[in-house]
Amino acid sequence: MTTHTGTPDDSSSAPRFTCGSVCLIGRPNAGKSTLLNRLVGAKFAIVSGKPQTTRTRLLGVRNYPGGQVIYIDTPGIHRPLHRMNARMVETALDTLSEVDLVVLLMDATQAIGGGDRYLLDRLQKTSPVVLVLNKIDRVEKPALLPKIAELSRLRDFAEIVPISALTGENVDRLEEVVLRYLPEGPALYPADYLTDQPERVLVAETVREQV
């Protein structure tokens, strides 16, 4: 199920090759790292139930028949109470001006609260934004419709896509949406390029995940 609230620029029916960058943003534990790993097809982002596990930007590249997408995972957005957390939030927000598309993840199992409104307020001047309702494997499908309607009243999203990053449900639809909203252009990275993280960093992050 995909809810359309906007129309990408699609003035030609000729085959397109798109290439661009996509920022994954959301509150802590929204599932950004799980989604990044699934989108890229390899596990290099830490997945943990602890808040603020992702501390820096992580870049992952995925090649499709019709394009190349540079996915960027960012630290969770929250009201920072400490200097380190403030830097993490600013790192995430600074990425917004550098990408072609923003994918906002929200936890479908949680009620919309002050933290969500704070995040939406920080995204007021950002466009286009695709809303992803994650963790739908843990929610009765009829319960999604009122949440989608409420979120649609809070912001005019380009599209709304319910998914489960854990099981992969509807992730293929999200990928189709992403490719449609990216600009035409040649690939920026070689076909075998996966991430900008050096191997030593990936090893260190794997260790940190187990702690």
Coordinates of N, CA and C in Angstrom, one line a residue:
M1 N 0.8 -1.2 0.0 CA 0.0 0.0 0.0 C 0.9 1.2 0.0
T2 N 0.7 2.1 -0.9 CA 1.4 3.4 -1.0 C 0.4 4.5 -1.2
T3 N 0.5 5.5 -0.3 CA -0.4 6.7 -0.4 C 0.3 7.8 -1.2
H4 N -0.3 8.2 -2.3 CA 0.3 9.3 -3.1 C -0.3 10.6 -2.7
T5 N 0.6 11.6 -2.4 CA 0.1 13.0 -2.1 C 0.9 14.0 -2.9
G6 N 1.7 13.5 -3.8 CA 2.4 14.4 -4.7 C 2.8 13.8 -6.0
T7 N 3.3 14.5 -7.0 CA 3.6 13.9 -8.3 C 5.0 14.3 -8.6
P8 N 5.9 13.3 -8.9 CA 7.3 13.7 -9.3 C 7.3 14.2 -10.7
D9 N 8.5 14.8 -11.0 CA 8.6 15.3 -12.4 C 8.8 14.1 -13.3
D10 N 7.9 13.8 -14.2 CA 7.9 12.7 -15.1 C 7.4 13.1 -16.4
S11 N 8.2 14.0 -17.1 CA 7.7 14.6 -18.4 C 7.9 13.7 -19.6
S12 N 8.7 12.6 -19.4 CA 9.0 11.8 -20.6 C 8.7 10.3 -20.2
S13 N 8.3 9.6 -21.2 CA 8.0 8.2 -21.1 C 9.2 7.3 -21.4
A14 N 10.3 8.0 -21.9 CA 11.5 7.3 -22.3 C 12.2 6.7 -21.0
P15 N 12.9 5.6 -21.2 CA 13.6 5.0 -20.0 C 14.6 6.0 -19.3
R16 N 14.5 6.0 -18.0 CA 15.4 7.0 -17.3 C 16.4 6.2 -16.5
F17 N 17.6 6.8 -16.3 CA 18.5 6.3 -15.3 C 18.7 7.4 -14.3
T18 N 18.3 7.2 -13.1 CA 18.3 8.2 -12.0 C 19.5 7.9 -11.1
C19 N 20.0 9.0 -10.5 CA 21.0 8.8 -9.5 C 20.9 10.0 -8.5
G20 N 20.9 9.7 -7.3 CA 20.8 10.8 -6.3 C 21.0 10.2 -4.9
S21 N 21.0 11.2 -3.9 CA 21.2 10.8 -2.5 C 19.9 10.9 -1.7
V22 N 19.7 10.0 -0.8 CA 18.5 9.9 0.0 C 18.9 9.9 1.5
C23 N 18.3 10.8 2.2 CA 18.6 10.8 3.7 C 17.5 10.1 4.4
L24 N 17.9 9.1 5.2 CA 17.0 8.4 6.1 C 17.0 9.1 7.5
I25 N 15.9 9.6 7.9 CA 15.9 10.4 9.1 C 14.7 10.0 9.9
G26 N 14.8 10.2 11.2 CA 13.7 9.8 12.1 C 14.1 9.9 13.6
R27 N 13.2 9.6 14.4 CA 13.5 9.5 15.9 C 14.3 8.3 16.2
P28 N 15.0 8.3 17.4 CA 15.7 7.1 17.8 C 14.8 5.8 17.8
N29 N 15.4 4.8 17.3 CA 14.7 3.4 17.3 C 13.6 3.4 16.3
A30 N 13.6 4.3 15.3 CA 12.5 4.2 14.3 C 12.8 3.1 13.3
G31 N 14.0 2.6 13.2 CA 14.4 1.5 12.3 C 15.2 1.9 11.1
K32 N 15.9 3.0 11.2 CA 16.7 3.5 10.1 C 17.8 2.6 9.7
S33 N 18.5 2.1 10.7 CA 19.7 1.3 10.4 C 19.2 -0.1 9.8
T34 N 18.1 -0.6 10.4 CA 17.6 -1.9 9.8 C 17.2 -1.7 8.4
L35 N 16.5 -0.5 8.1 CA 16.1 -0.3 6.7 C 17.3 -0.1 5.8
L36 N 18.3 0.7 6.3 CA 19.5 0.9 5.4 C 20.2 -0.4 5.1
N37 N 20.3 -1.3 6.0 CA 20.9 -2.6 5.8 C 20.1 -3.4 4.7
R38 N 18.8 -3.3 4.8 CA 18.0 -4.1 3.8 C 18.1 -3.4 2.5
L39 N 18.0 -2.1 2.4 CA 18.1 -1.4 1.1 C 19.4 -1.7 0.4
V40 N 20.5 -1.7 1.1 CA 21.8 -1.8 0.5 C 22.1 -3.3 0.2
G41 N 21.4 -4.2 1.0 CA 21.7 -5.6 0.8 C 22.9 -6.2 1.6
A42 N 23.3 -5.4 2.6 CA 24.5 -5.9 3.4 C 24.3 -5.2 4.8
K43 N 24.9 -5.9 5.8 CA 24.8 -5.4 7.1 C 26.0 -4.6 7.5
F44 N 25.9 -3.3 7.6 CA 27.1 -2.5 8.0 C 26.6 -1.4 9.0
A45 N 25.3 -1.3 9.2 CA 24.9 -0.3 10.1 C 24.4 -1.0 11.4
I46 N 24.8 -0.5 12.6 CA 24.5 -1.2 13.8 C 23.0 -1.2 14.0
V47 N 22.4 -2.3 14.5 CA 21.0 -2.4 14.8 C 20.9 -2.7 16.3
S48 N 20.3 -1.8 17.1 CA 20.2 -2.0 18.5 C 19.0 -1.4 19.1
G49 N 18.5 -1.9 20.2 CA 17.4 -1.3 20.9 C 17.7 -0.1 21.7
K50 N 19.0 0.2 21.8 CA 19.5 1.3 22.6 C 19.4 2.6 21.8
P51 N 18.9 3.7 22.4 CA 18.8 4.9 21.6 C 20.1 5.5 21.2
Q52 N 20.2 6.3 20.2 CA 21.4 6.9 19.7 C 22.5 6.0 19.4
T53 N 22.2 4.8 18.9 CA 23.2 3.8 18.5 C 24.0 4.4 17.3
T54 N 23.3 4.9 16.3 CA 24.0 5.6 15.2 C 24.5 7.0 15.6
R55 N 25.8 7.2 15.6 CA 26.3 8.4 16.1 C 26.8 9.3 15.0
T56 N 27.1 8.8 13.8 CA 27.6 9.6 12.7 C 26.8 9.2 11.4
R57 N 27.0 9.9 10.3 CA 26.4 9.5 9.1 C 27.0 8.3 8.5
L58 N 26.1 7.4 8.0 CA 26.6 6.2 7.3 C 26.1 6.2 5.9
L59 N 26.9 6.0 4.9 CA 26.5 6.0 3.5 C 26.6 4.6 2.9
G60 N 25.5 4.2 2.2 CA 25.4 3.0 1.6 C 24.9 3.1 0.2
V61 N 25.5 2.4 -0.8 CA 25.1 2.6 -2.2 C 24.4 1.3 -2.7
R62 N 23.3 1.5 -3.4 CA 22.6 0.4 -4.0 C 22.4 0.7 -5.5
N63 N 22.7 -0.3 -6.4 CA 22.5 -0.2 -7.8 C 21.3 -0.9 -8.2
Y64 N 20.5 -0.3 -9.0 CA 19.2 -0.9 -9.5 C 19.3 -0.8 -11.1
P65 N 18.5 -1.6 -11.7 CA 18.5 -1.6 -13.2 C 18.2 -0.2 -13.8
G66 N 17.5 0.6 -13.0 CA 17.1 2.0 -13.5 C 17.8 3.1 -12.8
G67 N 18.8 2.8 -12.0 CA 19.5 3.9 -11.3 C 20.4 3.5 -10.2
Q68 N 21.0 4.5 -9.6 CA 21.9 4.2 -8.4 C 21.4 5.2 -7.3
V69 N 21.3 4.6 -6.1 CA 20.8 5.4 -5.0 C 21.9 5.4 -3.9
I70 N 22.2 6.6 -3.4 CA 23.1 6.8 -2.3 C 22.3 7.0 -1.0
Y71 N 22.1 6.0 -0.2 CA 21.4 6.1 1.0 C 22.3 6.6 2.1
I72 N 21.7 7.5 3.0 CA 22.5 8.0 4.1 C 21.7 7.9 5.4
D73 N 22.2 7.1 6.3 CA 21.6 6.9 7.6 C 22.1 8.0 8.5
T74 N 21.3 8.5 9.4 CA 21.7 9.6 10.3 C 21.3 9.3 11.7
P75 N 21.9 9.9 12.7 CA 21.5 9.7 14.1 C 20.1 10.1 14.3
G76 N 19.5 9.5 15.3 CA 18.1 9.8 15.6 C 17.8 11.2 16.0
I77 N 16.8 11.8 15.6 CA 16.4 13.2 15.9 C 15.7 13.2 17.3
H78 N 16.1 14.0 18.2 CA 15.5 14.1 19.5 C 15.9 15.4 20.1
R79 N 15.2 15.8 21.2 CA 15.5 17.1 21.8 C 16.8 16.8 22.6
P80 N 17.9 17.4 22.2 CA 19.2 17.0 22.8 C 19.4 17.7 24.2
L81 N 19.8 16.9 25.2 CA 20.1 17.3 26.5 C 21.5 17.5 26.8
H82 N 22.4 16.9 26.0 CA 23.8 16.9 26.3 C 24.5 17.4 25.0
R83 N 25.8 17.8 25.1 CA 26.5 18.4 24.0 C 26.7 17.3 22.9
M84 N 27.1 16.1 23.3 CA 27.3 15.1 22.3 C 26.0 14.8 21.5
N85 N 24.9 14.7 22.2 CA 23.6 14.5 21.5 C 23.2 15.6 20.6
A86 N 23.6 16.9 21.0 CA 23.3 18.0 20.2 C 24.1 18.0 18.9
R87 N 25.3 17.5 19.0 CA 26.2 17.4 17.8 C 25.6 16.3 16.9
M88 N 25.1 15.2 17.4 CA 24.5 14.1 16.7 C 23.3 14.6 15.9
V89 N 22.4 15.4 16.6 CA 21.2 15.9 16.0 C 21.6 16.9 14.8
E90 N 22.5 17.7 15.1 CA 22.9 18.7 14.1 C 23.5 18.0 12.9
T91 N 24.3 16.9 13.1 CA 24.8 16.1 12.0 C 23.7 15.6 11.1
A92 N 22.6 15.1 11.7 CA 21.5 14.6 11.0 C 20.8 15.7 10.2
L93 N 20.5 16.9 10.9 CA 19.8 18.0 10.2 C 20.6 18.6 9.1
D94 N 22.0 18.7 9.3 CA 22.8 19.3 8.3 C 22.7 18.5 6.9
T95 N 22.5 17.2 7.0 CA 22.4 16.3 5.9 C 21.2 16.7 5.0
L96 N 20.2 17.3 5.5 CA 18.9 17.5 4.8 C 19.2 18.4 3.6
S97 N 20.1 19.4 3.7 CA 20.3 20.3 2.6 C 21.2 19.7 1.5
E98 N 21.8 18.6 1.8 CA 22.8 18.0 0.9 C 22.2 16.9 0.0
V99 N 20.9 16.5 0.2 CA 20.4 15.3 -0.5 C 19.3 15.7 -1.5
D100 N 18.9 14.8 -2.3 CA 17.8 15.0 -3.3 C 16.5 14.6 -2.7
L101 N 16.4 13.7 -1.7 CA 15.2 13.2 -1.2 C 15.3 12.9 0.3
V102 N 14.3 13.2 1.1 CA 14.3 12.8 2.5 C 13.3 11.8 2.7
V103 N 13.7 10.7 3.3 CA 12.8 9.6 3.8 C 12.7 9.7 5.3
L104 N 11.5 10.0 5.7 CA 11.2 10.2 7.2 C 10.6 8.9 7.7
L105 N 11.3 8.2 8.6 CA 10.8 7.0 9.2 C 10.1 7.3 10.5
M106 N 8.9 6.7 10.7 CA 8.1 6.8 11.9 C 7.7 5.4 12.3
D107 N 7.7 5.2 13.6 CA 7.3 3.9 14.2 C 5.8 3.7 14.2
A108 N 5.3 2.8 13.4 CA 3.8 2.7 13.3 C 3.2 2.1 14.5
T109 N 4.0 1.6 15.5 CA 3.4 1.0 16.7 C 3.3 2.1 17.8
Q110 N 3.8 3.3 17.5 CA 3.8 4.4 18.6 C 2.8 5.4 18.2
A111 N 2.1 6.0 19.2 CA 1.2 7.1 19.0 C 2.0 8.3 18.6
I112 N 1.4 9.2 17.8 CA 2.1 10.4 17.4 C 2.2 11.4 18.6
G113 N 3.4 11.8 19.0 CA 3.6 12.6 20.2 C 4.4 13.8 19.9
G114 N 4.9 14.5 21.0 CA 5.6 15.7 20.9 C 6.9 15.5 20.2
G115 N 7.6 14.4 20.3 CA 8.8 14.2 19.6 C 8.6 14.1 18.1
D116 N 7.5 13.6 17.7 CA 7.2 13.5 16.2 C 6.9 14.9 15.7
R117 N 6.2 15.7 16.5 CA 5.9 17.1 16.1 C 7.1 17.9 16.1
Y118 N 8.0 17.7 17.0 CA 9.3 18.4 17.0 C 10.1 18.1 15.7
L119 N 10.1 16.8 15.3 CA 10.8 16.5 14.1 C 10.2 17.1 12.9
L120 N 8.9 17.0 12.8 CA 8.2 17.6 11.7 C 8.4 19.1 11.6
D121 N 8.5 19.7 12.7 CA 8.8 21.2 12.7 C 10.2 21.4 12.1
R122 N 11.1 20.6 12.5 CA 12.5 20.8 11.9 C 12.6 20.5 10.4
L123 N 11.5 19.8 9.9 CA 11.5 19.5 8.5 C 10.6 20.4 7.7
Q124 N 10.1 21.5 8.3 CA 9.2 22.4 7.6 C 9.7 22.9 6.3
K125 N 11.0 23.2 6.2 CA 11.5 23.9 5.0 C 12.2 22.8 4.1
T126 N 11.9 21.5 4.4 CA 12.6 20.5 3.6 C 11.5 19.9 2.6
S127 N 11.9 19.7 1.4 CA 11.0 19.1 0.4 C 11.9 18.5 -0.7
P128 N 11.5 17.4 -1.3 CA 10.3 16.5 -1.0 C 10.7 15.6 0.2
V129 N 9.6 15.2 0.9 CA 9.8 14.2 2.0 C 8.8 13.1 1.8
V130 N 9.3 11.9 1.8 CA 8.5 10.6 1.7 C 8.4 10.1 3.1
L131 N 7.2 9.9 3.6 CA 7.0 9.4 4.9 C 6.9 7.8 4.9
V132 N 7.7 7.2 5.7 CA 7.7 5.7 5.8 C 7.2 5.4 7.2
L133 N 6.1 4.6 7.2 CA 5.6 4.1 8.5 C 6.2 2.7 8.7
N134 N 7.1 2.5 9.6 CA 7.9 1.3 9.7 C 7.2 0.4 10.8
K135 N 7.6 -0.9 10.8 CA 7.1 -1.9 11.8 C 5.7 -2.2 11.6
I136 N 5.2 -2.3 10.4 CA 3.8 -2.6 10.2 C 3.5 -4.1 10.4
D137 N 4.6 -4.9 10.6 CA 4.5 -6.3 10.9 C 4.0 -6.5 12.4
R138 N 4.0 -5.4 13.1 CA 3.6 -5.4 14.5 C 2.3 -4.7 14.8
V139 N 1.6 -4.3 13.7 CA 0.4 -3.5 13.8 C -0.7 -4.1 12.9
E140 N -2.0 -4.1 13.4 CA -3.1 -4.5 12.6 C -3.3 -3.5 11.5
K141 N -3.5 -4.0 10.3 CA -3.5 -3.2 9.1 C -4.6 -2.1 9.2
P142 N -5.8 -2.4 9.7 CA -6.8 -1.3 9.8 C -6.4 -0.1 10.7
A143 N -5.5 -0.4 11.6 CA -5.0 0.7 12.5 C -4.1 1.7 11.8
L144 N -3.6 1.3 10.7 CA -2.7 2.2 9.9 C -3.4 3.4 9.3
L145 N -4.7 3.2 8.9 CA -5.4 4.2 8.1 C -5.6 5.5 9.0
P146 N -6.1 5.4 10.2 CA -6.2 6.6 11.0 C -4.9 7.3 11.2
K147 N -3.8 6.6 11.4 CA -2.5 7.2 11.6 C -2.0 7.9 10.4
I148 N -2.2 7.3 9.2 CA -1.9 7.9 7.9 C -2.7 9.2 7.8
A149 N -4.0 9.2 8.1 CA -4.8 10.4 7.9 C -4.3 11.5 8.9
E150 N -4.0 11.1 10.1 CA -3.5 12.1 11.1 C -2.2 12.8 10.6
L151 N -1.3 11.9 10.1 CA 0.0 12.5 9.7 C -0.1 13.3 8.4
S152 N -1.1 13.0 7.6 CA -1.3 13.7 6.4 C -1.8 15.1 6.7
R153 N -2.5 15.3 7.8 CA -3.0 16.6 8.2 C -1.8 17.5 8.8
L154 N -0.8 16.8 9.3 CA 0.3 17.5 9.9 C 1.3 18.1 8.9
R155 N 1.4 17.4 7.7 CA 2.3 17.8 6.7 C 1.9 17.2 5.3
D156 N 2.2 18.0 4.3 CA 1.9 17.5 2.9 C 3.1 16.7 2.4
F157 N 3.1 15.4 2.7 CA 4.2 14.5 2.3 C 4.1 14.2 0.8
A158 N 5.2 14.0 0.1 CA 5.3 13.6 -1.3 C 4.5 12.3 -1.5
E159 N 4.8 11.3 -0.6 CA 4.1 10.0 -0.6 C 4.2 9.4 0.8
I160 N 3.3 8.5 1.1 CA 3.4 7.7 2.4 C 3.4 6.3 2.1
V161 N 4.5 5.6 2.6 CA 4.7 4.2 2.3 C 4.8 3.4 3.6
P162 N 3.8 2.5 3.9 CA 4.0 1.7 5.1 C 4.9 0.5 4.8
I163 N 5.8 0.2 5.6 CA 6.7 -1.0 5.4 C 7.1 -1.7 6.7
S164 N 7.8 -2.8 6.5 CA 8.4 -3.5 7.6 C 9.9 -3.6 7.2
A165 N 10.8 -2.9 7.8 CA 12.2 -3.0 7.4 C 12.7 -4.3 7.9
L166 N 12.1 -4.9 9.0 CA 12.6 -6.2 9.5 C 12.3 -7.3 8.6
T167 N 11.0 -7.4 8.1 CA 10.6 -8.5 7.3 C 10.8 -8.2 5.8
G168 N 10.9 -6.9 5.4 CA 11.0 -6.6 4.0 C 9.7 -6.3 3.4
E169 N 8.6 -6.4 4.1 CA 7.3 -6.1 3.5 C 7.2 -4.7 2.9
N170 N 6.8 -4.6 1.7 CA 6.6 -3.3 1.0 C 7.8 -2.5 0.8
V171 N 9.0 -3.0 1.1 CA 10.2 -2.2 0.9 C 10.5 -2.0 -0.6
D172 N 10.1 -3.0 -1.4 CA 10.2 -2.9 -2.9 C 9.4 -1.7 -3.4
R173 N 8.3 -1.4 -2.8 CA 7.5 -0.3 -3.2 C 8.2 1.0 -2.8
L174 N 8.8 1.0 -1.7 CA 9.6 2.2 -1.3 C 10.7 2.5 -2.2
E175 N 11.4 1.4 -2.7 CA 12.5 1.6 -3.6 C 12.0 2.2 -5.0
E176 N 10.8 1.8 -5.4 CA 10.2 2.3 -6.6 C 9.9 3.8 -6.5
V177 N 9.4 4.2 -5.3 CA 9.1 5.6 -5.0 C 10.4 6.4 -5.0
V178 N 11.4 5.9 -4.3 CA 12.7 6.6 -4.3 C 13.3 6.9 -5.7
L179 N 13.3 5.9 -6.5 CA 13.8 6.0 -7.8 C 13.1 7.0 -8.7
R180 N 11.7 7.1 -8.5 CA 10.9 8.1 -9.2 C 11.2 9.5 -8.9
Y181 N 11.6 9.7 -7.6 CA 11.8 11.1 -7.2 C 13.2 11.6 -7.3
L182 N 14.2 10.8 -7.7 CA 15.5 11.2 -7.9 C 15.7 11.8 -9.3
P183 N 16.7 12.7 -9.5 CA 17.0 13.3 -10.8 C 17.7 12.3 -11.7
E184 N 17.5 12.5 -13.0 CA 18.2 11.8 -14.0 C 19.7 12.1 -13.9
G185 N 20.6 11.1 -14.2 CA 22.0 11.4 -14.1 C 22.8 10.1 -14.1
P186 N 24.1 10.2 -14.4 CA 24.9 9.0 -14.4 C 25.2 8.5 -13.0
A187 N 25.7 7.3 -12.9 CA 26.1 6.7 -11.6 C 27.3 7.5 -11.1
L188 N 27.3 7.7 -9.8 CA 28.4 8.4 -9.1 C 29.4 7.5 -8.6
Y189 N 29.1 6.2 -8.3 CA 30.0 5.3 -7.7 C 30.1 4.0 -8.6
P190 N 31.2 3.3 -8.5 CA 31.4 2.1 -9.3 C 30.3 1.1 -8.8
A191 N 30.0 0.1 -9.7 CA 28.9 -0.9 -9.5 C 29.2 -1.7 -8.2
D192 N 30.4 -1.9 -7.8 CA 30.7 -2.8 -6.7 C 31.0 -1.9 -5.4
Y193 N 30.7 -0.6 -5.5 CA 30.9 0.2 -4.3 C 29.7 0.0 -3.3
L194 N 30.1 -0.2 -2.0 CA 29.0 -0.5 -1.0 C 28.9 0.7 0.0
T195 N 30.0 1.1 0.6 CA 29.9 2.1 1.7 C 31.1 2.9 1.7
D196 N 31.0 4.1 2.4 CA 32.2 5.0 2.5 C 32.9 4.6 3.8
Q197 N 32.5 3.7 4.6 CA 33.1 3.3 5.9 C 34.3 2.4 5.7
P198 N 35.5 2.7 6.2 CA 36.6 1.8 6.1 C 36.3 0.5 6.8
E199 N 37.0 -0.6 6.5 CA 36.8 -1.9 7.1 C 37.0 -1.9 8.6
R200 N 38.0 -1.1 9.0 CA 38.3 -1.1 10.5 C 37.2 -0.4 11.2
V201 N 36.5 0.5 10.6 CA 35.3 1.2 11.3 C 34.2 0.2 11.3
L202 N 34.0 -0.6 10.3 CA 32.9 -1.6 10.3 C 33.1 -2.6 11.3
V203 N 34.4 -3.1 11.5 CA 34.7 -4.0 12.5 C 34.5 -3.4 13.9
A204 N 34.9 -2.2 14.1 CA 34.7 -1.6 15.4 C 33.2 -1.4 15.7
E205 N 32.4 -1.1 14.7 CA 31.0 -0.9 14.9 C 30.3 -2.2 15.2
T206 N 30.8 -3.3 14.6 CA 30.2 -4.6 14.9 C 30.5 -5.0 16.3
V207 N 31.7 -4.7 16.8 CA 32.0 -4.9 18.2 C 31.1 -4.1 19.1
R208 N 30.9 -2.8 18.8 CA 30.1 -1.9 19.6 C 28.6 -2.4 19.7
E209 N 28.2 -3.0 18.6 CA 26.8 -3.5 18.6 C 26.6 -4.6 19.6
Q210 N 27.6 -5.4 19.9 CA 27.5 -6.5 20.8 C 27.6 -6.1 22.3
V211 N 28.1 -4.9 22.5 CA 28.3 -4.4 23.9 C 27.0 -4.0 24.5

